[in-house]
Coordinates of C-alpha atoms in Angstrom, one line a residue:
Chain K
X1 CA 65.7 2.8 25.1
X2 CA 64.6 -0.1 23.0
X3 CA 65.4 0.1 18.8
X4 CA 63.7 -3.0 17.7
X5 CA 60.3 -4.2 18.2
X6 CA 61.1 -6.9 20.2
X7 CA 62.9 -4.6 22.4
X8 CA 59.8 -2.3 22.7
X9 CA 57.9 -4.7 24.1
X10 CA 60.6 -5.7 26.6
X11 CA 60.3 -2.4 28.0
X12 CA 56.6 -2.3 28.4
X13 CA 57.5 -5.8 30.3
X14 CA 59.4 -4.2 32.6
X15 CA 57.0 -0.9 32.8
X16 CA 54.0 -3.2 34.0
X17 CA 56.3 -5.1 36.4
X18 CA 58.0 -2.1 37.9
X19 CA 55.3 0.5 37.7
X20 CA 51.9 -1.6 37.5
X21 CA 50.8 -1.4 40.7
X22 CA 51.9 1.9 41.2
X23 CA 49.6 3.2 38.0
X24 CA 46.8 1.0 39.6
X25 CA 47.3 2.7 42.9
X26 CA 46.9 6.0 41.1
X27 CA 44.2 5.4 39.0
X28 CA 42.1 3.3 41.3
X29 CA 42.1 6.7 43.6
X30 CA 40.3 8.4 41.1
X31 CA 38.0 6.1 39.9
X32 CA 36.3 4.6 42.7
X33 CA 36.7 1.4 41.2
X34 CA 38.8 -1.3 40.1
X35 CA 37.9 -2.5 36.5
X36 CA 38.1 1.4 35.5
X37 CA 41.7 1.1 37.0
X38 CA 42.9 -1.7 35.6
X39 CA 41.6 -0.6 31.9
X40 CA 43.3 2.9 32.3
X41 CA 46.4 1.0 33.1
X42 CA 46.4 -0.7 29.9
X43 CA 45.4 2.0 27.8
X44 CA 48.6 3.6 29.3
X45 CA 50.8 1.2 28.5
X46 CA 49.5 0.7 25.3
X47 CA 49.5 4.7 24.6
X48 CA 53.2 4.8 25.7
X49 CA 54.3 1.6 23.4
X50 CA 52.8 3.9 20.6
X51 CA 54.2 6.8 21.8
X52 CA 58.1 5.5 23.4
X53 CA 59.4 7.2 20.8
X54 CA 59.0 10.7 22.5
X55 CA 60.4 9.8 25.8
X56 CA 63.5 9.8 25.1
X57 CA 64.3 9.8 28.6
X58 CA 64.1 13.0 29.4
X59 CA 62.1 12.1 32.4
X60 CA 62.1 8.8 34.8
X61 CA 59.8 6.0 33.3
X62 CA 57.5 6.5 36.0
X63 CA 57.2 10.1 35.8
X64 CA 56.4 9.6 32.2
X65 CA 53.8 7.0 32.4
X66 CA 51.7 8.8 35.4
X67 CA 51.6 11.7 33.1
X68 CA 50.4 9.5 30.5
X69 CA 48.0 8.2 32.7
X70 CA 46.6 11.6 34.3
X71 CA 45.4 11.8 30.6
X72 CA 43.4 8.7 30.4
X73 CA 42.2 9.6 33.9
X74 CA 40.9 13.0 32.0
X75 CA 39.6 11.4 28.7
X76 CA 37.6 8.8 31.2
X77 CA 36.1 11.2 33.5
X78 CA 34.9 13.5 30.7
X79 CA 33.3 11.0 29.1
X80 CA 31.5 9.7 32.3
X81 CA 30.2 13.3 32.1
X82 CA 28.5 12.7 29.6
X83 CA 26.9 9.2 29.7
X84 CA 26.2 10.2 33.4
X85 CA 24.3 13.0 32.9
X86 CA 21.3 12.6 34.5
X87 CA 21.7 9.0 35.6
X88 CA 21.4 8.9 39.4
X89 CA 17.6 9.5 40.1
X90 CA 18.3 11.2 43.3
X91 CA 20.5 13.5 41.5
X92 CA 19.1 17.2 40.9
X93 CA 20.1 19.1 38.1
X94 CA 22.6 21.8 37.5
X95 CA 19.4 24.0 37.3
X96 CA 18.0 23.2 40.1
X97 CA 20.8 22.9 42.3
X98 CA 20.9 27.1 41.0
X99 CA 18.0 28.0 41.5
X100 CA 18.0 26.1 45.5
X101 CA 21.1 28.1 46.5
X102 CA 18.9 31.5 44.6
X103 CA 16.2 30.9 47.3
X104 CA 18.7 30.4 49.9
X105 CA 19.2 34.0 49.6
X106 CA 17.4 37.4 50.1
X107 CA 17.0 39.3 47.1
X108 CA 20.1 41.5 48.9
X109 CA 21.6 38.5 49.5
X110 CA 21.3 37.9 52.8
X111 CA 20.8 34.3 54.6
X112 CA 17.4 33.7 54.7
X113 CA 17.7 31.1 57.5
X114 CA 20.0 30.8 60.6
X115 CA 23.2 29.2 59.8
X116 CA 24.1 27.2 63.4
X117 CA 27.4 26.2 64.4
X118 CA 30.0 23.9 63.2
X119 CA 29.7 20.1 64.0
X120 CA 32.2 18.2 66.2
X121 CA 33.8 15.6 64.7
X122 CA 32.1 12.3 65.2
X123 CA 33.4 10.7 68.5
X124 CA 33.9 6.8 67.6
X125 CA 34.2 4.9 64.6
X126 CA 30.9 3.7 64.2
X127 CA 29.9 7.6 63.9
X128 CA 32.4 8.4 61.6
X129 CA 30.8 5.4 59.6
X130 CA 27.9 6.7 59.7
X131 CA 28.7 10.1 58.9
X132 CA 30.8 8.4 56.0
X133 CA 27.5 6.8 54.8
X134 CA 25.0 9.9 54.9
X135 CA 28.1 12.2 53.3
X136 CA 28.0 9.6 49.9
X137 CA 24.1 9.8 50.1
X138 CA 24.6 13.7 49.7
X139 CA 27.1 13.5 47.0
X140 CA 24.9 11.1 45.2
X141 CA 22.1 13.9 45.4
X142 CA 24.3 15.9 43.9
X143 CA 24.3 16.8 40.0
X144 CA 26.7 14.6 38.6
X145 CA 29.6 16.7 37.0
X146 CA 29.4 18.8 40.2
X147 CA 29.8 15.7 42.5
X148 CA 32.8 14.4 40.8
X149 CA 34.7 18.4 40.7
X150 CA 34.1 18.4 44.6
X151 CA 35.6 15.3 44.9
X152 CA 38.4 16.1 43.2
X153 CA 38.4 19.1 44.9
X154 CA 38.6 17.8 48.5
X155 CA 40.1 14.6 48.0
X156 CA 42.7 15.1 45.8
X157 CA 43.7 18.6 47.0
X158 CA 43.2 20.1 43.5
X159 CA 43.4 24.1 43.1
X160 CA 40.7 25.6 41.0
X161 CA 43.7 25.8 38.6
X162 CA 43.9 22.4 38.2
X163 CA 40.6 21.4 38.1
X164 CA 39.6 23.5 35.6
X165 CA 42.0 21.9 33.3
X166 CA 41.3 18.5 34.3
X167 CA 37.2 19.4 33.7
X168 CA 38.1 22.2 30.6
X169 CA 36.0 24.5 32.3
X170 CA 36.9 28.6 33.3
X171 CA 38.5 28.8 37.1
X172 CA 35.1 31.3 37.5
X173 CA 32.8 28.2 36.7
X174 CA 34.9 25.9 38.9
X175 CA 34.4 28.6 41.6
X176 CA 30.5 28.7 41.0
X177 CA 30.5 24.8 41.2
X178 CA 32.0 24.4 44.2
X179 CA 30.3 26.9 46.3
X180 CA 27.1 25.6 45.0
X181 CA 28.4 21.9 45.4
X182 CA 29.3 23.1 49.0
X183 CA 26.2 25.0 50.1
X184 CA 24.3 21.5 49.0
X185 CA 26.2 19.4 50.8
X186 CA 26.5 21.8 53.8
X187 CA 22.6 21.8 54.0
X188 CA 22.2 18.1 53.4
X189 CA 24.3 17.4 56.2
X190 CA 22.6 19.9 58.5
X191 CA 19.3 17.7 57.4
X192 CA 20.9 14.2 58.3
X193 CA 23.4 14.8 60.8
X194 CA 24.4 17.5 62.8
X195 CA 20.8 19.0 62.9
X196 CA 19.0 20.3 65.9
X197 CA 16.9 16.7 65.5
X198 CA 20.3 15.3 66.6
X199 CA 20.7 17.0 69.4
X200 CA 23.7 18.3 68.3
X201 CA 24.5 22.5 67.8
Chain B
X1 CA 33.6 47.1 49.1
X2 CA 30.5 46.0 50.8
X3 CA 30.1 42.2 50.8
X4 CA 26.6 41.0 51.0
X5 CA 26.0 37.1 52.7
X6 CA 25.9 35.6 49.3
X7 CA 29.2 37.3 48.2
X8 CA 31.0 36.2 51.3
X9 CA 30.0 32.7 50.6
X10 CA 30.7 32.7 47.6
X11 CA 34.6 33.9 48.4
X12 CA 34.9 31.4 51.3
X13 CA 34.4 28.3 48.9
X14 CA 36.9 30.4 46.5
X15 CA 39.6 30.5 49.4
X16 CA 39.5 26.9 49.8
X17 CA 40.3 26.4 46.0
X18 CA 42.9 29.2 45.4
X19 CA 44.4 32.5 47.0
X20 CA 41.8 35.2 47.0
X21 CA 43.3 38.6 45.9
X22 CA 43.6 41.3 48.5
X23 CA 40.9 42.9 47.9
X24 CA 38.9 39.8 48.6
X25 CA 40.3 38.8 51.6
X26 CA 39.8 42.6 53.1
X27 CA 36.3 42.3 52.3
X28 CA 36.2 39.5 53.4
X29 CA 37.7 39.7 56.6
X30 CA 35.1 42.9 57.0
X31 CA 31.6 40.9 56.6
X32 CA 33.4 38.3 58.9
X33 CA 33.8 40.8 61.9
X34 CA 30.1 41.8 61.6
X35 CA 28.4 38.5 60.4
X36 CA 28.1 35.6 62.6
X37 CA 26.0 33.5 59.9
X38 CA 28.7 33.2 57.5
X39 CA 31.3 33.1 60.1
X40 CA 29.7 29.6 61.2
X41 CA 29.4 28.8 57.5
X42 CA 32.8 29.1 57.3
X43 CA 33.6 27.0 60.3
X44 CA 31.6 24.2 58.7
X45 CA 32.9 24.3 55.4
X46 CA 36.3 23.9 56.8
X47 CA 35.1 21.0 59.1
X48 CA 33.6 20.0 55.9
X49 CA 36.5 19.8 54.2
X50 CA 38.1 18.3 56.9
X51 CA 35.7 15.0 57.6
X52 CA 35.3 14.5 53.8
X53 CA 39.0 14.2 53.7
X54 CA 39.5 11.7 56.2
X55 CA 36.4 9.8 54.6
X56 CA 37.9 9.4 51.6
X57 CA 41.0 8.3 53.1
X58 CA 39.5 5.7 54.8
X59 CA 37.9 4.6 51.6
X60 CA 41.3 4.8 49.3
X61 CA 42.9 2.2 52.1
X62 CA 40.1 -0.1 51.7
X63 CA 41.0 -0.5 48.3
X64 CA 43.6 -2.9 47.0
X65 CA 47.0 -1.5 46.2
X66 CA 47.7 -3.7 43.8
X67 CA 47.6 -5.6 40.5
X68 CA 45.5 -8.7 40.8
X69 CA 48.1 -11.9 38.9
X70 CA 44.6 -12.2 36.8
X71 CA 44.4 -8.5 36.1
X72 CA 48.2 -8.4 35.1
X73 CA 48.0 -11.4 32.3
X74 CA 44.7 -9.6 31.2
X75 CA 47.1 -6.6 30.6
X76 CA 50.1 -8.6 29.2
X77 CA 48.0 -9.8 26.5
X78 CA 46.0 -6.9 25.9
X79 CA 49.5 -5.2 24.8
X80 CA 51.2 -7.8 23.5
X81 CA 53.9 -9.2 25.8
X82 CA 54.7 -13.2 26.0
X83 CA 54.0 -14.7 29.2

């Protein structure tokens, strides 16, 4: 590992040519666009010139900098939590996203309306873009923070574990999220696509 | 234990994020065998699951796996190195 200044920023040379566009890759996955990416790539390799000191190289490079990176990916999406809240106008609120799935149940819990069968999956690919399209319209609908856990969720395979780490919220309100994230989505879907008004059961 | 609907639901989204205990799953696995309703919710929050996967699949390849050249020397001078 480098000693000298010079040789520091040798290394973070040969970190953005070797492992560049494999941070990109990874950051770009989790922030639905490029310019985020390509910041949260330099802010890693900037954080791990301060930091080369504590590698040691205990770990490979790589390993190293994609943990520095999962991070940044962390700092970024908490703070689009909180500029974002309440930005989307079809976006509901936390609140009422509650109290809909409240009146979705009897007061002894039971469904209030018939729950019909499960979809097939959409036979060509100009179904499955359209499915594609009316599934981002219900994301969008939904409140943002809760949006952005289910996609992590789904997408990225997390465990409740994980994503309450990555969110710094209980695994019990992770759990509350997602079924409530989930119940709004599976509705919204019902509404726009496999509905009785699509002929579809 | 006697699961109502909303209690059922609620521990089919759990089991889809982490193992339910086993006192979940056999209460579970009771309101299953005698509700239909959340049996089909089930059902679609697995095919849920699985369309939203293979939608955002699709999306991550259309995106590009790589460094633009532009991008990179924005990078290389943000942190410092010579070009």
């Amino acid at each position: 590992m480098a000693t000298t200044p010079e040789d520091v920023l040798d290394d973070a040379a040969t970190w953005l040519d070797d492992h560049g566009d494999c941070l990109f890759r990874y950051a770009i996955r989790h922030t639905r666009g490029g310019e985020a990416a390509e910041e949260l790539v330099q802010e890693t390799l900037l954080a791990a010139l301060a930091g080369h000191r504590t590698f040691a190289g205990r770990s490979h490079v790589r390993t190293w900098l994609i943990g520095i990176l999962k991070h940044k990916i962390a700092d970024w999406l908490r703070q689009r939590k909180r500029s974002d809240a309440g930005a989307s106008d079809a976006a509901m609120s936390e609140e009422a996203l509650d109290r809909w799935v409240d009146g979705q149940f009897t007061r002894r819990g039971i469904w209030k309306s018939k729950v019909g069968n499960a979809p097939e999956d959409p036979a060509g690919e100009t179904e499955w873009r359209e499915l594609s399209a009316v599934l981002a319209d219900c994301v969008e609908k939904l409140p943002a923070r809760s949006g952005e856990i289910l996609l992590a969720a789904e997408r990225d395979e997390k465990s409740s574990a994980e994503l309450s780490k990555v969110f710094e919220l209980s695994t019990t309100n992770i759990g509350v999220i997602l079924h409530r994230a989930r119940m709004a989505l599976r509705r919204c879907l019902e509404l726009n696509w496999f509905g009785a008004e699509r002929g579809r059961r | 234990m006697n699961l109502n609907c909303r209690q059922a639901s609620e521990l089919i989204s759990a089991s889809m994020d982490r193992p339910l205990t086993r006192w979940e799953r056999t209460g579970l696995a009771i309101h299953l065998l005698i509700c239909s309703y959340c049996r089909r919710f089930r059902k679609q929050l697995m095919w849920l699951r699985r369309v939203m996967r293979r939608v955002l699949q699709q999306a991550d390849r259309g995106r590009p796996q790589s460094l633009s050249p532009a991008a990179r020397n924005r990078i290389r001078r943000a942190v410092g190195i010579s070009t």
